[in-house]
JSON list of C-alpha atoms in Angstrom, two decimals:
[
{"chain": "A", "resi": 1, "resn": "MET", "atom": "CA", "xyz": [164.16, 135.52, 45.89]},
{"chain": "A", "resi": 2, "resn": "TYR", "atom": "CA", "xyz": [167.67, 134.02, 46.16]},
{"chain": "A", "resi": 3, "resn": "GLY", "atom": "CA", "xyz": [166.13, 130.57, 45.78]},
{"chain": "A", "resi": 4, "resn": "ILE", "atom": "CA", "xyz": [164.05, 130.71, 48.98]},
{"chain": "A", "resi": 5, "resn": "HIS", "atom": "CA", "xyz": [161.06, 128.36, 48.81]},
{"chain": "A", "resi": 6, "resn": "ASP", "atom": "CA", "xyz": [158.23, 127.19, 51.09]},
{"chain": "A", "resi": 7, "resn": "LEU", "atom": "CA", "xyz": [158.45, 130.41, 53.10]},
{"chain": "A", "resi": 8, "resn": "THR", "atom": "CA", "xyz": [155.07, 129.87, 54.81]},
{"chain": "A", "resi": 9, "resn": "LEU", "atom": "CA", "xyz": [156.15, 126.43, 55.99]},
{"chain": "A", "resi": 10, "resn": "PHE", "atom": "CA", "xyz": [159.43, 127.93, 57.24]},
{"chain": "A", "resi": 11, "resn": "ILE", "atom": "CA", "xyz": [157.61, 130.62, 59.24]},
{"chain": "A", "resi": 12, "resn": "VAL", "atom": "CA", "xyz": [155.15, 128.15, 60.80]},
{"chain": "A", "resi": 13, "resn": "SER", "atom": "CA", "xyz": [157.93, 125.67, 61.61]},
{"chain": "A", "resi": 14, "resn": "GLY", "atom": "CA", "xyz": [160.04, 128.46, 63.10]},
{"chain": "A", "resi": 15, "resn": "LEU", "atom": "CA", "xyz": [157.21, 129.60, 65.37]},
{"chain": "A", "resi": 16, "resn": "LEU", "atom": "CA", "xyz": [156.61, 126.05, 66.59]},
{"chain": "A", "resi": 17, "resn": "LEU", "atom": "CA", "xyz": [160.33, 125.58, 67.26]},
{"chain": "A", "resi": 18, "resn": "ASN", "atom": "CA", "xyz": [160.51, 128.88, 69.17]},
{"chain": "A", "resi": 19, "resn": "ILE", "atom": "CA", "xyz": [157.61, 127.81, 71.38]},
{"chain": "A", "resi": 20, "resn": "MET", "atom": "CA", "xyz": [159.46, 124.69, 72.52]},
{"chain": "A", "resi": 21, "resn": "PRO", "atom": "CA", "xyz": [160.75, 125.26, 76.10]},
{"chain": "A", "resi": 22, "resn": "GLY", "atom": "CA", "xyz": [164.47, 125.69, 76.71]},
{"chain": "A", "resi": 23, "resn": "PRO", "atom": "CA", "xyz": [166.94, 127.83, 78.68]},
{"chain": "A", "resi": 24, "resn": "ASP", "atom": "CA", "xyz": [165.89, 130.95, 76.75]},
{"chain": "A", "resi": 25, "resn": "SER", "atom": "CA", "xyz": [162.23, 130.62, 77.72]},
{"chain": "A", "resi": 26, "resn": "LEU", "atom": "CA", "xyz": [163.09, 129.76, 81.31]},
{"chain": "A", "resi": 27, "resn": "LEU", "atom": "CA", "xyz": [165.27, 132.86, 81.65]},
{"chain": "A", "resi": 28, "resn": "ILE", "atom": "CA", "xyz": [162.58, 135.13, 80.23]},
{"chain": "A", "resi": 29, "resn": "MET", "atom": "CA", "xyz": [159.88, 133.68, 82.49]},
{"chain": "A", "resi": 30, "resn": "ALA", "atom": "CA", "xyz": [162.05, 133.87, 85.61]},
{"chain": "A", "resi": 31, "resn": "ARG", "atom": "CA", "xyz": [163.03, 137.49, 84.99]},
{"chain": "A", "resi": 32, "resn": "SER", "atom": "CA", "xyz": [159.48, 138.54, 84.07]},
{"chain": "A", "resi": 33, "resn": "ALA", "atom": "CA", "xyz": [157.92, 136.81, 87.08]},
{"chain": "A", "resi": 34, "resn": "THR", "atom": "CA", "xyz": [160.33, 138.32, 89.59]},
{"chain": "A", "resi": 35, "resn": "GLN", "atom": "CA", "xyz": [161.16, 141.72, 88.06]},
{"chain": "A", "resi": 36, "resn": "GLY", "atom": "CA", "xyz": [158.43, 142.58, 85.58]},
{"chain": "A", "resi": 37, "resn": "TRP", "atom": "CA", "xyz": [157.97, 142.69, 81.82]},
{"chain": "A", "resi": 38, "resn": "ARG", "atom": "CA", "xyz": [160.84, 145.10, 81.17]},
{"chain": "A", "resi": 39, "resn": "ALA", "atom": "CA", "xyz": [163.31, 142.62, 82.64]},
{"chain": "A", "resi": 40, "resn": "GLY", "atom": "CA", "xyz": [161.78, 139.80, 80.61]},
{"chain": "A", "resi": 41, "resn": "CYS", "atom": "CA", "xyz": [162.00, 141.86, 77.43]},
{"chain": "A", "resi": 42, "resn": "ALA", "atom": "CA", "xyz": [165.63, 142.74, 78.22]},
{"chain": "A", "resi": 43, "resn": "ALA", "atom": "CA", "xyz": [166.38, 138.99, 78.39]},
{"chain": "A", "resi": 44, "resn": "ALA", "atom": "CA", "xyz": [164.45, 138.45, 75.14]},
{"chain": "A", "resi": 45, "resn": "LEU", "atom": "CA", "xyz": [166.43, 141.17, 73.34]},
{"chain": "A", "resi": 46, "resn": "GLY", "atom": "CA", "xyz": [169.68, 139.61, 74.54]},
{"chain": "A", "resi": 47, "resn": "ILE", "atom": "CA", "xyz": [168.53, 136.25, 73.20]},
{"chain": "A", "resi": 48, "resn": "GLY", "atom": "CA", "xyz": [167.65, 137.88, 69.87]},
{"chain": "A", "resi": 49, "resn": "ALA", "atom": "CA", "xyz": [171.10, 139.46, 69.68]},
{"chain": "A", "resi": 50, "resn": "GLY", "atom": "CA", "xyz": [172.68, 136.08, 70.35]},
{"chain": "A", "resi": 51, "resn": "THR", "atom": "CA", "xyz": [170.54, 134.50, 67.63]},
{"chain": "A", "resi": 52, "resn": "MET", "atom": "CA", "xyz": [171.74, 137.12, 65.13]},
{"chain": "A", "resi": 53, "resn": "VAL", "atom": "CA", "xyz": [175.33, 136.18, 65.94]},
{"chain": "A", "resi": 54, "resn": "HIS", "atom": "CA", "xyz": [174.51, 132.55, 65.06]},
{"chain": "A", "resi": 55, "resn": "VAL", "atom": "CA", "xyz": [172.64, 133.59, 61.91]},
{"chain": "A", "resi": 56, "resn": "THR", "atom": "CA", "xyz": [175.50, 135.79, 60.68]},
{"chain": "A", "resi": 57, "resn": "ALA", "atom": "CA", "xyz": [178.12, 133.17, 61.53]},
{"chain": "A", "resi": 58, "resn": "ALA", "atom": "CA", "xyz": [176.18, 130.47, 59.73]},
{"chain": "A", "resi": 59, "resn": "ALA", "atom": "CA", "xyz": [175.60, 132.69, 56.68]},
{"chain": "A", "resi": 60, "resn": "VAL", "atom": "CA", "xyz": [179.33, 133.35, 56.24]},
{"chain": "A", "resi": 61, "resn": "GLY", "atom": "CA", "xyz": [180.26, 129.75, 57.00]},
{"chain": "A", "resi": 62, "resn": "ILE", "atom": "CA", "xyz": [181.87, 130.16, 60.42]},
{"chain": "A", "resi": 63, "resn": "SER", "atom": "CA", "xyz": [179.32, 127.90, 62.12]},
{"chain": "A", "resi": 64, "resn": "ALA", "atom": "CA", "xyz": [180.29, 125.11, 59.75]},
{"chain": "A", "resi": 65, "resn": "LEU", "atom": "CA", "xyz": [183.48, 124.90, 61.80]},
{"chain": "A", "resi": 66, "resn": "LEU", "atom": "CA", "xyz": [181.44, 123.70, 64.78]},
{"chain": "A", "resi": 67, "resn": "ALA", "atom": "CA", "xyz": [179.91, 120.99, 62.63]},
{"chain": "A", "resi": 68, "resn": "THR", "atom": "CA", "xyz": [183.24, 119.73, 61.33]},
{"chain": "A", "resi": 69, "resn": "SER", "atom": "CA", "xyz": [185.68, 120.41, 64.17]},
{"chain": "A", "resi": 70, "resn": "ALA", "atom": "CA", "xyz": [185.26, 118.35, 67.32]},
{"chain": "A", "resi": 71, "resn": "ALA", "atom": "CA", "xyz": [187.71, 120.59, 69.17]},
{"chain": "A", "resi": 72, "resn": "ALA", "atom": "CA", "xyz": [185.84, 123.82, 68.32]},
{"chain": "A", "resi": 73, "resn": "PHE", "atom": "CA", "xyz": [182.52, 122.24, 69.23]},
{"chain": "A", "resi": 74, "resn": "SER", "atom": "CA", "xyz": [183.87, 121.00, 72.56]},
{"chain": "A", "resi": 75, "resn": "VAL", "atom": "CA", "xyz": [185.32, 124.39, 73.51]},
{"chain": "A", "resi": 76, "resn": "VAL", "atom": "CA", "xyz": [182.07, 126.25, 72.84]},
{"chain": "A", "resi": 77, "resn": "LYS", "atom": "CA", "xyz": [180.05, 123.46, 74.46]},
{"chain": "A", "resi": 78, "resn": "TRP", "atom": "CA", "xyz": [182.03, 123.49, 77.71]},
{"chain": "A", "resi": 79, "resn": "VAL", "atom": "CA", "xyz": [182.08, 127.28, 77.93]},
{"chain": "A", "resi": 80, "resn": "GLY", "atom": "CA", "xyz": [178.34, 127.41, 77.30]},
{"chain": "A", "resi": 81, "resn": "ALA", "atom": "CA", "xyz": [177.60, 124.64, 79.81]},
{"chain": "A", "resi": 82, "resn": "ALA", "atom": "CA", "xyz": [179.77, 126.34, 82.42]},
{"chain": "A", "resi": 83, "resn": "TYR", "atom": "CA", "xyz": [177.95, 129.65, 81.95]},
{"chain": "A", "resi": 84, "resn": "ILE", "atom": "CA", "xyz": [174.48, 128.07, 82.15]},
{"chain": "A", "resi": 85, "resn": "ILE", "atom": "CA", "xyz": [175.50, 126.21, 85.32]},
{"chain": "A", "resi": 86, "resn": "TYR", "atom": "CA", "xyz": [176.97, 129.44, 86.72]},
{"chain": "A", "resi": 87, "resn": "MET", "atom": "CA", "xyz": [173.63, 131.17, 86.14]},
{"chain": "A", "resi": 88, "resn": "GLY", "atom": "CA", "xyz": [171.81, 128.25, 87.76]},
{"chain": "A", "resi": 89, "resn": "VAL", "atom": "CA", "xyz": [174.00, 128.45, 90.86]},
{"chain": "A", "resi": 90, "resn": "GLY", "atom": "CA", "xyz": [173.36, 132.20, 91.05]},
{"chain": "A", "resi": 91, "resn": "MET", "atom": "CA", "xyz": [169.60, 131.62, 90.97]},
{"chain": "A", "resi": 92, "resn": "LEU", "atom": "CA", "xyz": [169.84, 128.91, 93.61]},
{"chain": "A", "resi": 93, "resn": "ARG", "atom": "CA", "xyz": [171.73, 131.30, 95.88]},
{"chain": "A", "resi": 94, "resn": "ALA", "atom": "CA", "xyz": [169.11, 134.06, 95.56]},
{"chain": "A", "resi": 95, "resn": "ARG", "atom": "CA", "xyz": [168.02, 135.54, 98.87]},
{"chain": "A", "resi": 96, "resn": "LEU", "atom": "CA", "xyz": [165.29, 137.87, 100.02]},
{"chain": "A", "resi": 97, "resn": "LYS", "atom": "CA", "xyz": [166.38, 141.37, 100.97]},
{"chain": "A", "resi": 98, "resn": "PRO", "atom": "CA", "xyz": [166.35, 141.82, 104.75]},
{"chain": "A", "resi": 99, "resn": "GLU", "atom": "CA", "xyz": [163.54, 144.04, 105.93]},
{"chain": "A", "resi": 100, "resn": "ALA", "atom": "CA", "xyz": [164.48, 147.30, 107.60]},
{"chain": "A", "resi": 101, "resn": "GLU", "atom": "CA", "xyz": [164.30, 147.30, 111.37]},
{"chain": "A", "resi": 102, "resn": "PRO", "atom": "CA", "xyz": [162.04, 149.88, 113.04]},
{"chain": "A", "resi": 103, "resn": "GLY", "atom": "CA", "xyz": [163.95, 153.10, 113.54]},
{"chain": "A", "resi": 104, "resn": "ASP", "atom": "CA", "xyz": [166.54, 152.29, 110.88]},
{"chain": "A", "resi": 105, "resn": "ARG", "atom": "CA", "xyz": [167.38, 155.07, 108.47]},
{"chain": "A", "resi": 106, "resn": "PRO", "atom": "CA", "xyz": [166.04, 154.35, 104.99]},
{"chain": "A", "resi": 107, "resn": "SER", "atom": "CA", "xyz": [168.79, 153.42, 102.60]},
{"chain": "A", "resi": 108, "resn": "ALA", "atom": "CA", "xyz": [169.51, 155.55, 99.60]},
{"chain": "A", "resi": 109, "resn": "PRO", "atom": "CA", "xyz": [167.55, 154.54, 96.50]},
{"chain": "A", "resi": 110, "resn": "HIS", "atom": "CA", "xyz": [169.41, 152.32, 94.07]},
{"chain": "A", "resi": 111, "resn": "THR", "atom": "CA", "xyz": [170.57, 154.09, 90.96]},
{"chain": "A", "resi": 112, "resn": "SER", "atom": "CA", "xyz": [170.05, 152.92, 87.39]},
{"chain": "A", "resi": 113, "resn": "ALA", "atom": "CA", "xyz": [173.77, 152.27, 87.18]},
{"chain": "A", "resi": 114, "resn": "GLU", "atom": "CA", "xyz": [173.39, 149.63, 89.88]},
{"chain": "A", "resi": 115, "resn": "PHE", "atom": "CA", "xyz": [170.22, 147.84, 88.90]},
{"chain": "A", "resi": 116, "resn": "GLY", "atom": "CA", "xyz": [168.51, 149.77, 86.12]},
{"chain": "A", "resi": 117, "resn": "ALA", "atom": "CA", "xyz": [165.21, 151.41, 86.91]},
{"chain": "A", "resi": 118, "resn": "ALA", "atom": "CA", "xyz": [163.18, 149.09, 89.10]},
{"chain": "A", "resi": 119, "resn": "ASP", "atom": "CA", "xyz": [160.19, 147.79, 87.16]},
{"chain": "A", "resi": 120, "resn": "ARG", "atom": "CA", "xyz": [156.74, 148.26, 88.60]},
{"chain": "A", "resi": 121, "resn": "GLY", "atom": "CA", "xyz": [156.29, 144.54, 88.20]},
{"chain": "A", "resi": 122, "resn": "SER", "atom": "CA", "xyz": [159.18, 143.75, 90.52]},
{"chain": "A", "resi": 123, "resn": "VAL", "atom": "CA", "xyz": [158.43, 141.49, 93.46]},
{"chain": "A", "resi": 124, "resn": "PRO", "atom": "CA", "xyz": [159.04, 143.38, 96.73]},
{"chain": "A", "resi": 125, "resn": "GLY", "atom": "CA", "xyz": [161.82, 141.85, 98.76]},
{"chain": "A", "resi": 126, "resn": "LEU", "atom": "CA", "xyz": [163.81, 140.54, 95.79]},
{"chain": "A", "resi": 127, "resn": "LYS", "atom": "CA", "xyz": [166.85, 142.46, 94.66]},
{"chain": "A", "resi": 128, "resn": "PRO", "atom": "CA", "xyz": [166.35, 143.59, 91.04]},
{"chain": "A", "resi": 129, "resn": "GLN", "atom": "CA", "xyz": [169.10, 143.20, 88.46]},
{"chain": "A", "resi": 130, "resn": "ALA", "atom": "CA", "xyz": [170.27, 145.80, 85.97]},
{"chain": "A", "resi": 131, "resn": "TYR", "atom": "CA", "xyz": [168.62, 145.46, 82.58]},
{"chain": "A", "resi": 132, "resn": "GLY", "atom": "CA", "xyz": [172.03, 145.51, 80.95]},
{"chain": "A", "resi": 133, "resn": "ARG", "atom": "CA", "xyz": [173.07, 142.50, 82.99]},
{"chain": "A", "resi": 134, "resn": "ILE", "atom": "CA", "xyz": [169.84, 140.68, 82.13]},
{"chain": "A", "resi": 135, "resn": "PHE", "atom": "CA", "xyz": [170.43, 141.45, 78.44]},
{"chain": "A", "resi": 136, "resn": "ALA", "atom": "CA", "xyz": [173.94, 139.99, 78.73]},
{"chain": "A", "resi": 137, "resn": "GLN", "atom": "CA", "xyz": [172.57, 136.87, 80.42]},
{"chain": "A", "resi": 138, "resn": "GLY", "atom": "CA", "xyz": [170.15, 136.30, 77.53]},
{"chain": "A", "resi": 139, "resn": "PHE", "atom": "CA", "xyz": [172.87, 136.98, 74.96]},
{"chain": "A", "resi": 140, "resn": "LEU", "atom": "CA", "xyz": [175.45, 134.64, 76.50]},
{"chain": "A", "resi": 141, "resn": "THR", "atom": "CA", "xyz": [172.92, 131.88, 77.22]},
{"chain": "A", "resi": 142, "resn": "ASN", "atom": "CA", "xyz": [172.09, 131.80, 73.52]},
{"chain": "A", "resi": 143, "resn": "VAL", "atom": "CA", "xyz": [175.40, 132.58, 71.83]},
{"chain": "A", "resi": 144, "resn": "LEU", "atom": "CA", "xyz": [177.41, 130.06, 73.90]},
{"chain": "A", "resi": 145, "resn": "ASN", "atom": "CA", "xyz": [175.12, 127.18, 72.95]},
{"chain": "A", "resi": 146, "resn": "PRO", "atom": "CA", "xyz": [176.70, 125.37, 69.97]},
{"chain": "A", "resi": 147, "resn": "LYS", "atom": "CA", "xyz": [173.47, 123.42, 69.44]},
{"chain": "A", "resi": 148, "resn": "VAL", "atom": "CA", "xyz": [171.86, 126.65, 68.20]},
{"chain": "A", "resi": 149, "resn": "ALA", "atom": "CA", "xyz": [174.54, 127.04, 65.53]},
{"chain": "A", "resi": 150, "resn": "LEU", "atom": "CA", "xyz": [174.12, 123.42, 64.44]},
{"chain": "A", "resi": 151, "resn": "PHE", "atom": "CA", "xyz": [170.35, 123.86, 64.36]},
{"chain": "A", "resi": 152, "resn": "PHE", "atom": "CA", "xyz": [170.61, 126.73, 61.88]},
{"chain": "A", "resi": 153, "resn": "LEU", "atom": "CA", "xyz": [173.01, 124.75, 59.70]},
{"chain": "A", "resi": 154, "resn": "ALA", "atom": "CA", "xyz": [170.60, 121.80, 59.62]},
{"chain": "A", "resi": 155, "resn": "PHE", "atom": "CA", "xyz": [167.23, 123.60, 59.44]},
{"chain": "A", "resi": 156, "resn": "VAL", "atom": "CA", "xyz": [167.60, 126.69, 57.25]},
{"chain": "A", "resi": 157, "resn": "PRO", "atom": "CA", "xyz": [169.25, 125.12, 54.13]},
{"chain": "A", "resi": 158, "resn": "GLN", "atom": "CA", "xyz": [166.14, 122.96, 53.66]},
{"chain": "A", "resi": 159, "resn": "PHE", "atom": "CA", "xyz": [164.34, 126.09, 52.44]},
{"chain": "A", "resi": 160, "resn": "ILE", "atom": "CA", "xyz": [167.05, 127.26, 50.00]},
{"chain": "A", "resi": 161, "resn": "SER", "atom": "CA", "xyz": [167.26, 125.87, 46.47]},
{"chain": "A", "resi": 162, "resn": "ALA", "atom": "CA", "xyz": [170.47, 124.12, 45.47]},
{"chain": "A", "resi": 163, "resn": "ASP", "atom": "CA", "xyz": [170.80, 126.47, 42.47]},
{"chain": "A", "resi": 164, "resn": "SER", "atom": "CA", "xyz": [170.35, 129.65, 44.56]},
{"chain": "A", "resi": 165, "resn": "SER", "atom": "CA", "xyz": [172.28, 132.60, 43.14]},
{"chain": "A", "resi": 166, "resn": "ASN", "atom": "CA", "xyz": [173.38, 133.72, 46.62]},
{"chain": "A", "resi": 167, "resn": "LYS", "atom": "CA", "xyz": [173.02, 131.09, 49.34]},
{"chain": "A", "resi": 168, "resn": "ALA", "atom": "CA", "xyz": [174.60, 133.31, 52.01]},
{"chain": "A", "resi": 169, "resn": "ALA", "atom": "CA", "xyz": [172.05, 136.08, 51.41]},
{"chain": "A", "resi": 170, "resn": "ALA", "atom": "CA", "xyz": [169.18, 133.58, 51.40]},
{"chain": "A", "resi": 171, "resn": "PHE", "atom": "CA", "xyz": [170.45, 132.07, 54.65]},
{"chain": "A", "resi": 172, "resn": "PHE", "atom": "CA", "xyz": [170.73, 135.51, 56.28]},
{"chain": "A", "resi": 173, "resn": "ILE", "atom": "CA", "xyz": [167.21, 136.54, 55.17]},
{"chain": "A", "resi": 174, "resn": "LEU", "atom": "CA", "xyz": [165.66, 133.34, 56.52]},
{"chain": "A", "resi": 175, "resn": "GLY", "atom": "CA", "xyz": [167.65, 133.66, 59.73]},
{"chain": "A", "resi": 176, "resn": "CYS", "atom": "CA", "xyz": [166.34, 137.20, 60.24]},
{"chain": "A", "resi": 177, "resn": "ILE", "atom": "CA", "xyz": [162.77, 136.04, 59.63]},
{"chain": "A", "resi": 178, "resn": "PHE", "atom": "CA", "xyz": [163.26, 133.25, 62.17]},
{"chain": "A", "resi": 179, "resn": "ASN", "atom": "CA", "xyz": [164.66, 135.72, 64.69]},
{"chain": "A", "resi": 180, "resn": "VAL", "atom": "CA", "xyz": [161.79, 138.19, 64.21]},
{"chain": "A", "resi": 181, "resn": "ASN", "atom": "CA", "xyz": [159.32, 135.39, 64.86]},
{"chain": "A", "resi": 182, "resn": "GLY", "atom": "CA", "xyz": [161.35, 134.36, 67.89]},
{"chain": "A", "resi": 183, "resn": "MET", "atom": "CA", "xyz": [161.34, 137.92, 69.24]},
{"chain": "A", "resi": 184, "resn": "LEU", "atom": "CA", "xyz": [157.56, 138.14, 68.87]},
{"chain": "A", "resi": 185, "resn": "TRP", "atom": "CA", "xyz": [157.19, 134.96, 70.89]},
{"chain": "A", "resi": 186, "resn": "CYS", "atom": "CA", "xyz": [159.82, 135.83, 73.50]},
{"chain": "A", "resi": 187, "resn": "ASN", "atom": "CA", "xyz": [158.50, 139.34, 74.16]},
{"chain": "A", "resi": 188, "resn": "GLY", "atom": "CA", "xyz": [154.95, 138.02, 74.22]},
{"chain": "A", "resi": 189, "resn": "LEU", "atom": "CA", "xyz": [156.05, 135.43, 76.76]},
{"chain": "A", "resi": 190, "resn": "ALA", "atom": "CA", "xyz": [157.65, 138.17, 78.87]},
{"chain": "A", "resi": 191, "resn": "LEU", "atom": "CA", "xyz": [154.47, 140.26, 78.84]},
{"chain": "A", "resi": 192, "resn": "PHE", "atom": "CA", "xyz": [152.20, 137.29, 79.57]},
{"chain": "A", "resi": 193, "resn": "THR", "atom": "CA", "xyz": [154.37, 136.03, 82.44]},
{"chain": "A", "resi": 194, "resn": "ALA", "atom": "CA", "xyz": [154.60, 139.48, 84.03]},
{"chain": "A", "resi": 195, "resn": "PHE", "atom": "CA", "xyz": [150.84, 140.02, 83.66]},
{"chain": "A", "resi": 196, "resn": "ALA", "atom": "CA", "xyz": [150.06, 136.61, 85.14]},
{"chain": "A", "resi": 197, "resn": "SER", "atom": "CA", "xyz": [152.45, 137.23, 88.05]},
{"chain": "A", "resi": 198, "resn": "ALA", "atom": "CA", "xyz": [150.85, 140.60, 88.76]},
{"chain": "A", "resi": 199, "resn": "ARG", "atom": "CA", "xyz": [147.36, 139.11, 88.65]},
{"chain": "A", "resi": 200, "resn": "LEU", "atom": "CA", "xyz": [148.36, 136.30, 90.96]},
{"chain": "A", "resi": 201, "resn": "LYS", "atom": "CA", "xyz": [150.17, 138.76, 93.24]},
{"chain": "A", "resi": 202, "resn": "VAL", "atom": "CA", "xyz": [153.23, 136.54, 93.58]},
{"chain": "A", "resi": 203, "resn": "LYS", "atom": "CA", "xyz": [154.62, 136.79, 97.09]},
{"chain": "A", "resi": 204, "resn": "PRO", "atom": "CA", "xyz": [158.37, 137.28, 97.65]},
{"chain": "A", "resi": 205, "resn": "LEU", "atom": "CA", "xyz": [158.85, 133.78, 99.05]},
{"chain": "A", "resi": 206, "resn": "VAL", "atom": "CA", "xyz": [157.05, 132.20, 96.08]},
{"chain": "A", "resi": 207, "resn": "ALA", "atom": "CA", "xyz": [159.12, 134.29, 93.66]},
{"chain": "A", "resi": 208, "resn": "LEU", "atom": "CA", "xyz": [162.28, 133.25, 95.50]},
{"chain": "A", "resi": 209, "resn": "TRP", "atom": "CA", "xyz": [161.47, 129.56, 95.10]},
{"chain": "A", "resi": 210, "resn": "LEU", "atom": "CA", "xyz": [160.50, 130.11, 91.47]},
{"chain": "A", "resi": 211, "resn": "ASN", "atom": "CA", "xyz": [163.97, 131.58, 91.00]},
{"chain": "A", "resi": 212, "resn": "ARG", "atom": "CA", "xyz": [165.54, 128.58, 92.71]},
{"chain": "A", "resi": 213, "resn": "VAL", "atom": "CA", "xyz": [163.52, 126.03, 90.73]},
{"chain": "A", "resi": 214, "resn": "THR", "atom": "CA", "xyz": [164.59, 127.79, 87.54]},
{"chain": "A", "resi": 215, "resn": "GLY", "atom": "CA", "xyz": [168.17, 127.67, 88.82]},
{"chain": "A", "resi": 216, "resn": "GLY", "atom": "CA", "xyz": [167.86, 123.92, 89.30]},
{"chain": "A", "resi": 217, "resn": "LEU", "atom": "CA", "xyz": [166.56, 123.54, 85.75]},
{"chain": "A", "resi": 218, "resn": "PHE", "atom": "CA", "xyz": [169.50, 125.60, 84.49]},
{"chain": "A", "resi": 219, "resn": "LEU", "atom": "CA", "xyz": [171.87, 123.22, 86.26]},
{"chain": "A", "resi": 220, "resn": "ALA", "atom": "CA", "xyz": [170.18, 120.28, 84.55]},
{"chain": "A", "resi": 221, "resn": "LEU", "atom": "CA", "xyz": [170.31, 122.00, 81.15]},
{"chain": "A", "resi": 222, "resn": "GLY", "atom": "CA", "xyz": [173.96, 122.90, 81.64]},
{"chain": "A", "resi": 223, "resn": "ALA", "atom": "CA", "xyz": [174.79, 119.30, 82.52]},
{"chain": "A", "resi": 224, "resn": "ARG", "atom": "CA", "xyz": [172.81, 118.10, 79.50]},
{"chain": "A", "resi": 225, "resn": "LEU", "atom": "CA", "xyz": [174.74, 120.44, 77.22]},
{"chain": "A", "resi": 226, "resn": "ALA", "atom": "CA", "xyz": [178.06, 119.33, 78.73]},
{"chain": "A", "resi": 227, "resn": "LEU", "atom": "CA", "xyz": [177.19, 115.69, 78.02]},
{"chain": "A", "resi": 228, "resn": "SER", "atom": "CA", "xyz": [175.89, 116.34, 74.51]},
{"chain": "A", "resi": 229, "resn": "GLU", "atom": "CA", "xyz": [177.71, 114.94, 71.50]},
{"chain": "A", "resi": 230, "resn": "GLN", "atom": "CA", "xyz": [178.50, 116.54, 68.17]},
{"chain": "A", "resi": 231, "resn": "HIS", "atom": "CA", "xyz": [176.21, 115.29, 65.41]}
]
């Protein structure tokens, strides 16, 4: 259909590429380990939404601008690097919630507007984040990475025949298949990480340092993106 070929090879290659660690996987694991599977899945859905932006942009030719324009690539690269570093700094600055002193009045429960419903997998002592905010983090981490756009432009056309009747439609279909596979992996990773954390009974201090280590890795990834060149 539409000149798509070697679909099985595309699916297998896509799964292997999705398994490779990166900022997306780190974000999902950090959120799942500290706030439960719902938070991890919120990050995964944000990442999937960001991927669809790249798929759609590539299908209509907008992403080709990043491949041909050094200025456009640099703008997206620096904005993306700045956001990833910003997230890393936020994780490094994470703190445990102070425990209530004896005799203190219990504080009012946090509303869903503030944090979202607290997941049962949340680590006590760590302040949960709203699922909407976690979704936005996943979305921006993915959509502001110009390397993702260039990846789609380089990888997907290999599975579309040169004489395809509608290359844009073929590109979009393959991109959706890639994203579905990615969502299966990302949500599976969220569930596995949350389950493992619950089984291991991660203590607040351990979760805090996991957050900080992930923050440090985000700083390194942001710096790496900032120093990357257009290819």
